[in-house]
Coordinates of C-alpha atoms in Angstrom, one line a residue:
X1 CA -9.1 -10.1 16.2
X2 CA -9.1 -7.9 12.6
X3 CA -10.6 -4.6 12.2
X4 CA -10.5 -3.6 8.7
X5 CA -12.4 -4.3 5.8
X6 CA -11.1 -6.4 3.4
X7 CA -11.8 -7.7 -0.3
X8 CA -11.9 -10.9 -1.5
X9 CA -10.2 -13.1 -3.2
X10 CA -11.7 -13.3 -6.4
X11 CA -12.2 -9.7 -6.7
X12 CA -8.3 -9.2 -5.9
X13 CA -8.2 -12.2 -8.9
X14 CA -10.4 -9.8 -11.7
X15 CA -8.5 -6.4 -10.3
X16 CA -4.9 -7.8 -10.1
X17 CA -6.1 -9.6 -14.0
X18 CA -7.1 -6.1 -16.1
X19 CA -4.4 -3.7 -13.9
X20 CA -1.5 -6.7 -14.8
X21 CA -3.0 -6.4 -19.0
X22 CA -2.6 -2.8 -18.8
X23 CA 0.4 -2.2 -17.5
X24 CA 1.8 -5.5 -20.0
X25 CA 0.8 -2.4 -22.4
X26 CA 2.7 0.8 -20.9
X27 CA 5.9 0.3 -19.4
X28 CA 9.4 0.9 -19.2
X29 CA 10.7 -1.6 -17.5
X30 CA 9.5 -1.9 -13.7
X31 CA 8.3 1.4 -14.9
X32 CA 4.5 1.7 -15.5
X33 CA 3.9 5.5 -17.8
X34 CA 1.4 6.6 -16.8
X35 CA 1.1 9.3 -19.2
X36 CA 0.9 7.3 -22.1
X37 CA -2.0 5.5 -20.4
X38 CA -4.4 8.7 -20.0
X39 CA -3.4 9.9 -23.1
X40 CA -4.1 6.2 -24.9
X41 CA -8.3 6.3 -22.7
X42 CA -8.3 10.8 -24.0
X43 CA -8.4 11.2 -20.1
X44 CA -8.1 15.2 -20.0
X45 CA -5.5 15.6 -17.1
X46 CA -5.4 18.6 -15.2
X47 CA -2.4 19.6 -12.6
X48 CA -2.6 22.5 -10.4
X49 CA -3.4 24.0 -7.3
X50 CA -5.6 23.4 -5.6
X51 CA -5.1 23.5 -2.0
X52 CA -5.6 21.2 0.6
X53 CA -8.7 19.2 -0.6
X54 CA -7.8 16.2 -2.0
X55 CA -4.8 14.1 -4.0
X56 CA -7.0 13.2 -7.1
X57 CA -10.4 13.5 -9.0
X58 CA -11.9 11.5 -11.2
X59 CA -14.9 13.9 -13.1
X60 CA -17.2 12.5 -15.6
X61 CA -18.4 15.9 -17.8
X62 CA -20.1 16.9 -20.9
X63 CA -19.1 12.9 -22.6
X64 CA -15.9 13.3 -21.7
X65 CA -13.6 12.6 -18.2
X66 CA -11.1 14.4 -16.2
X67 CA -9.0 13.7 -14.1
X68 CA -7.2 16.3 -11.5
X69 CA -4.0 16.1 -10.1
X70 CA -3.7 18.4 -6.9
X71 CA 0.3 20.1 -7.1
X72 CA -0.6 21.7 -3.3
X73 CA -0.8 18.5 -1.9
X74 CA 3.2 16.8 -3.7
X75 CA 1.0 15.5 -6.8
X76 CA 2.5 15.2 -10.3
X77 CA 3.8 13.3 -12.6
X78 CA 7.2 13.0 -11.1
X79 CA 6.5 12.2 -7.5
X80 CA 5.8 9.4 -6.0
X81 CA 2.8 10.6 -4.3
X82 CA 2.1 11.8 -8.0
X83 CA 2.1 8.3 -9.4
X84 CA -0.3 6.4 -7.1
X85 CA -2.9 8.9 -6.6
X86 CA -3.3 9.1 -10.7
X87 CA -2.1 5.3 -10.7
X88 CA -5.9 5.5 -8.5
X89 CA -8.2 7.5 -10.8
X90 CA -6.7 5.3 -13.2
X91 CA -8.0 2.7 -11.2
X92 CA -12.0 4.6 -10.6
X93 CA -11.5 4.8 -15.5
X94 CA -10.9 0.9 -15.3
X95 CA -13.1 -0.5 -12.7
X96 CA -16.1 -0.7 -14.8
X97 CA -18.8 -0.5 -11.6
X98 CA -16.5 2.9 -10.3
X99 CA -17.2 4.3 -14.1
X100 CA -20.0 2.8 -15.2
X101 CA -21.8 5.0 -11.2
X102 CA -19.3 8.4 -12.9
X103 CA -21.4 7.8 -16.2
X104 CA -24.9 7.6 -14.7
X105 CA -25.0 9.5 -11.6
X106 CA -24.9 6.7 -9.6
X107 CA -21.5 8.2 -8.1
X108 CA -20.4 11.5 -7.0
X109 CA -17.8 12.4 -8.1
X110 CA -15.2 12.8 -5.1
X111 CA -11.7 13.9 -4.2
X112 CA -9.5 10.8 -3.5
X113 CA -7.0 11.4 0.1
X114 CA -3.7 9.3 0.2
X115 CA -4.3 7.4 3.8
X116 CA -3.8 5.1 5.2
X117 CA -7.0 4.9 6.9
X118 CA -9.1 4.5 4.1
X119 CA -12.6 1.7 4.8
X120 CA -14.8 3.1 2.1
X121 CA -15.3 -0.2 -0.7
X122 CA -14.2 1.9 -4.0
X123 CA -11.8 3.7 -2.4
X124 CA -10.2 0.4 -0.6
X125 CA -10.1 -1.1 -4.6
X126 CA -8.9 2.3 -6.2
X127 CA -6.1 1.0 -4.2
X128 CA -5.4 -1.8 -4.8
X129 CA -6.2 -1.6 -8.3
X130 CA -3.0 1.2 -8.5
X131 CA -1.1 -1.6 -6.9
X132 CA -1.3 -4.1 -9.1
X133 CA -1.1 -0.7 -11.9
X134 CA 2.3 0.2 -10.5
X135 CA 3.7 -3.6 -8.9
X136 CA 2.3 -5.9 -11.1
X137 CA 1.9 -9.6 -9.7
X138 CA 5.0 -11.2 -12.3
X139 CA 7.2 -7.9 -12.3
X140 CA 6.9 -7.9 -7.9
X141 CA 6.5 -11.5 -7.3
X142 CA 10.1 -11.9 -9.3
X143 CA 11.7 -8.9 -8.1
X144 CA 15.9 -9.9 -7.0
X145 CA 17.7 -7.3 -7.3
X146 CA 17.8 -7.7 -3.9
X147 CA 17.1 -11.7 -2.6
X148 CA 17.2 -11.5 0.7
X149 CA 14.3 -10.1 2.7
X150 CA 14.6 -6.4 5.0
X151 CA 14.2 -2.9 4.2
X152 CA 16.7 -3.0 1.8
X153 CA 14.7 -5.4 -0.7
X154 CA 11.4 -2.7 -0.1
X155 CA 12.8 0.8 -0.4
X156 CA 15.1 -1.2 -3.8
X157 CA 11.4 -2.0 -5.2
X158 CA 10.4 1.5 -4.8
X159 CA 13.3 2.8 -7.1
X160 CA 13.0 -0.2 -9.5
X161 CA 9.1 1.2 -10.0
X162 CA 9.1 4.7 -9.1
X163 CA 7.1 4.3 -6.1
X164 CA 6.5 4.8 -2.2
X165 CA 8.4 2.8 0.8
X166 CA 4.4 2.5 1.7
X167 CA 3.5 1.4 -1.7
X168 CA 6.5 -1.6 -1.9
X169 CA 6.0 -2.7 1.3
X170 CA 2.0 -3.4 1.0
X171 CA 2.3 -4.4 -2.5
X172 CA 5.3 -6.7 -1.4
X173 CA 3.2 -8.4 1.3
X174 CA 1.0 -9.0 -1.1
X175 CA 2.8 -11.0 -3.0
X176 CA 5.3 -12.9 -1.4
X177 CA 6.0 -15.9 -0.8
X178 CA 6.9 -15.9 3.0
X179 CA 5.6 -15.6 6.2
X180 CA 5.3 -10.7 6.3
X181 CA 3.6 -8.8 8.5
X182 CA 3.7 -4.6 8.8
X183 CA 2.7 -2.2 11.1
X184 CA 2.1 1.1 10.2
X185 CA 1.7 3.2 13.8
X186 CA 2.4 7.6 14.4
X187 CA 2.9 9.0 17.8
X188 CA 3.0 6.0 19.5
X189 CA -0.6 4.6 18.3
X190 CA -1.8 1.6 15.9
X191 CA -2.5 3.4 12.8
X192 CA -3.5 0.1 9.9
X193 CA -1.6 -3.0 9.5
X194 CA -1.7 -5.9 7.0
X195 CA -0.4 -9.4 7.5
X196 CA 0.0 -12.1 4.2
X197 CA -1.6 -15.0 4.7
X198 CA 1.8 -17.2 5.5
X199 CA 1.9 -15.1 8.9
X200 CA -0.1 -16.9 11.6
X201 CA -3.5 -15.6 12.6
X202 CA -2.2 -15.3 16.5
X203 CA -3.5 -12.1 18.6
X204 CA -2.4 -9.0 18.3
X205 CA -1.1 -7.1 22.1
X206 CA -2.1 -4.1 20.3
X207 CA -5.2 -2.7 18.1
X208 CA -5.8 -0.5 16.1
X209 CA -6.3 3.1 17.4
X210 CA -4.3 1.9 20.9
X211 CA -0.7 1.9 22.0
X212 CA 1.9 0.2 20.6
X213 CA 2.9 -2.5 22.3
X214 CA 6.3 -1.0 24.3
X215 CA 8.4 -4.2 23.8
X216 CA 8.5 -3.5 20.0
X217 CA 11.3 -1.6 18.3
X218 CA 7.9 0.7 16.8
X219 CA 7.6 1.6 21.1
X220 CA 10.2 1.8 22.2
X221 CA 10.9 5.0 20.0
X222 CA 7.9 6.4 21.1
X223 CA 8.9 5.8 24.5
X224 CA 12.1 6.7 24.7
X225 CA 14.8 9.4 23.3
X226 CA 17.9 8.2 21.6
X227 CA 15.7 4.8 20.6
X228 CA 15.8 5.2 17.1
X229 CA 16.7 2.0 15.5
X230 CA 16.7 1.2 11.8
X231 CA 18.3 -1.5 11.3
X232 CA 17.8 -5.2 11.3
X233 CA 16.8 -6.3 15.8
X234 CA 15.9 -9.7 16.7
X235 CA 12.1 -9.8 19.1
X236 CA 10.4 -12.1 20.9
X237 CA 7.0 -12.7 18.5
X238 CA 5.1 -12.8 22.1
X239 CA 6.6 -8.6 21.8
X240 CA 3.8 -8.2 19.3
X241 CA 1.2 -10.9 20.0
X242 CA 0.0 -13.8 21.7
X243 CA 1.3 -16.5 19.7
X244 CA -1.0 -20.4 20.0
X245 CA 1.5 -22.9 22.3
X246 CA 1.5 -25.4 19.8
X247 CA 2.3 -23.5 16.9
X248 CA 5.6 -24.5 16.2
X249 CA 6.6 -20.5 15.4
X250 CA 6.5 -19.2 18.6
X251 CA 9.2 -20.4 20.0
X252 CA 10.9 -18.9 16.8
X253 CA 12.6 -15.4 16.5
X254 CA 11.5 -12.6 14.6
X255 CA 12.8 -9.9 12.8
X256 CA 11.6 -6.6 12.8
X257 CA 13.0 -3.8 11.2
X258 CA 11.8 0.0 11.4
X259 CA 11.4 2.6 9.2
X260 CA 10.7 6.8 9.9
X261 CA 9.0 8.6 7.8
X262 CA 10.1 11.5 9.2
X263 CA 8.4 14.0 6.6
X264 CA 5.0 12.3 7.6
X265 CA 5.5 11.2 11.1
X266 CA 5.1 8.0 10.6
X267 CA 6.8 4.5 12.0
X268 CA 6.9 1.1 9.5
X269 CA 7.2 -1.6 10.5
X270 CA 8.5 -5.2 9.4
X271 CA 8.4 -8.6 10.4
X272 CA 9.0 -11.5 9.4
X273 CA 10.2 -14.5 11.2
X274 CA 14.1 -15.6 11.2

C-alpha cells in the first residue's frame, strides 16, 4: 500500500520543463552552476551560521528575495548538501505559486530541512524541482559513463553532477527505463522508499516506520554483527514483497546492493531484477 504523498505526472512534467530550461542556461558539462542562477535573478545569498534550525530559507523582504544557507548544517556552495539546499530554495523562487505566495504574504517564509521524510506538497515540489535542476532529464537519461546498472553507476552520477548519492539515487530511479526501487532505512526501520513505474506494484513485507524484513541484505546488516555487504547480492522477490503468482517476475532473481551512509546513520538499498 502506498503511504507516501505523490505529485501528479502532469505536475512533474511542468516542473521538469522549467528546471531543464533553467539548467540549460547555466551549466558547465553536467554541473548546474547555481551561483550563476542566483546572480542572474539578483537574489541575495547569505551563507552563515544558523545553528541547527534549517538548511536553507527563501525570504522576500523589502521588494527583494534573499536565500540563507546554513553553514552549521554543512551547507556551502561546494558541498553536495549545500548544492541541494540551494537548488531547493531556487525551486521555491521559480515555482510561480511559491514565489507569488511569498511576495503576497500568503506563504510564510520557512526554513527547509534536507530530510527524507517530507510530506508537505510545496516541499515535495521544491525537492523534485531541485533534482531536475541539478540532474536534467536528458543528461541523466543518456548518462553512460557506467553502462551496467549498480551502485557504481549511482556513484558516477553523484560525482559527475556533484550531488549526493541519495539525490542521485532518487533522480536516477525517476528517469531510468528498467525496473528499479530503493529503500532508505535507519536502525532497521524503513524511513522512506520509491519505485519507478516499471517496477511491479507488489505488496510489501514492510511498512514505512516499520521494521525491515530480516532476510534482506539491509535487514541482516542491522540484525547481525559483521554482515555489512556492499557488493551486489542475489535475493528472492519474496524477501521484500508478496509477489503476485501470475507475474512472470515472481520467479526471477533480484539484486540488492546497499550503500551505508555512516555519517548520517542510514542505509540505501537498491533493488533491481537480474
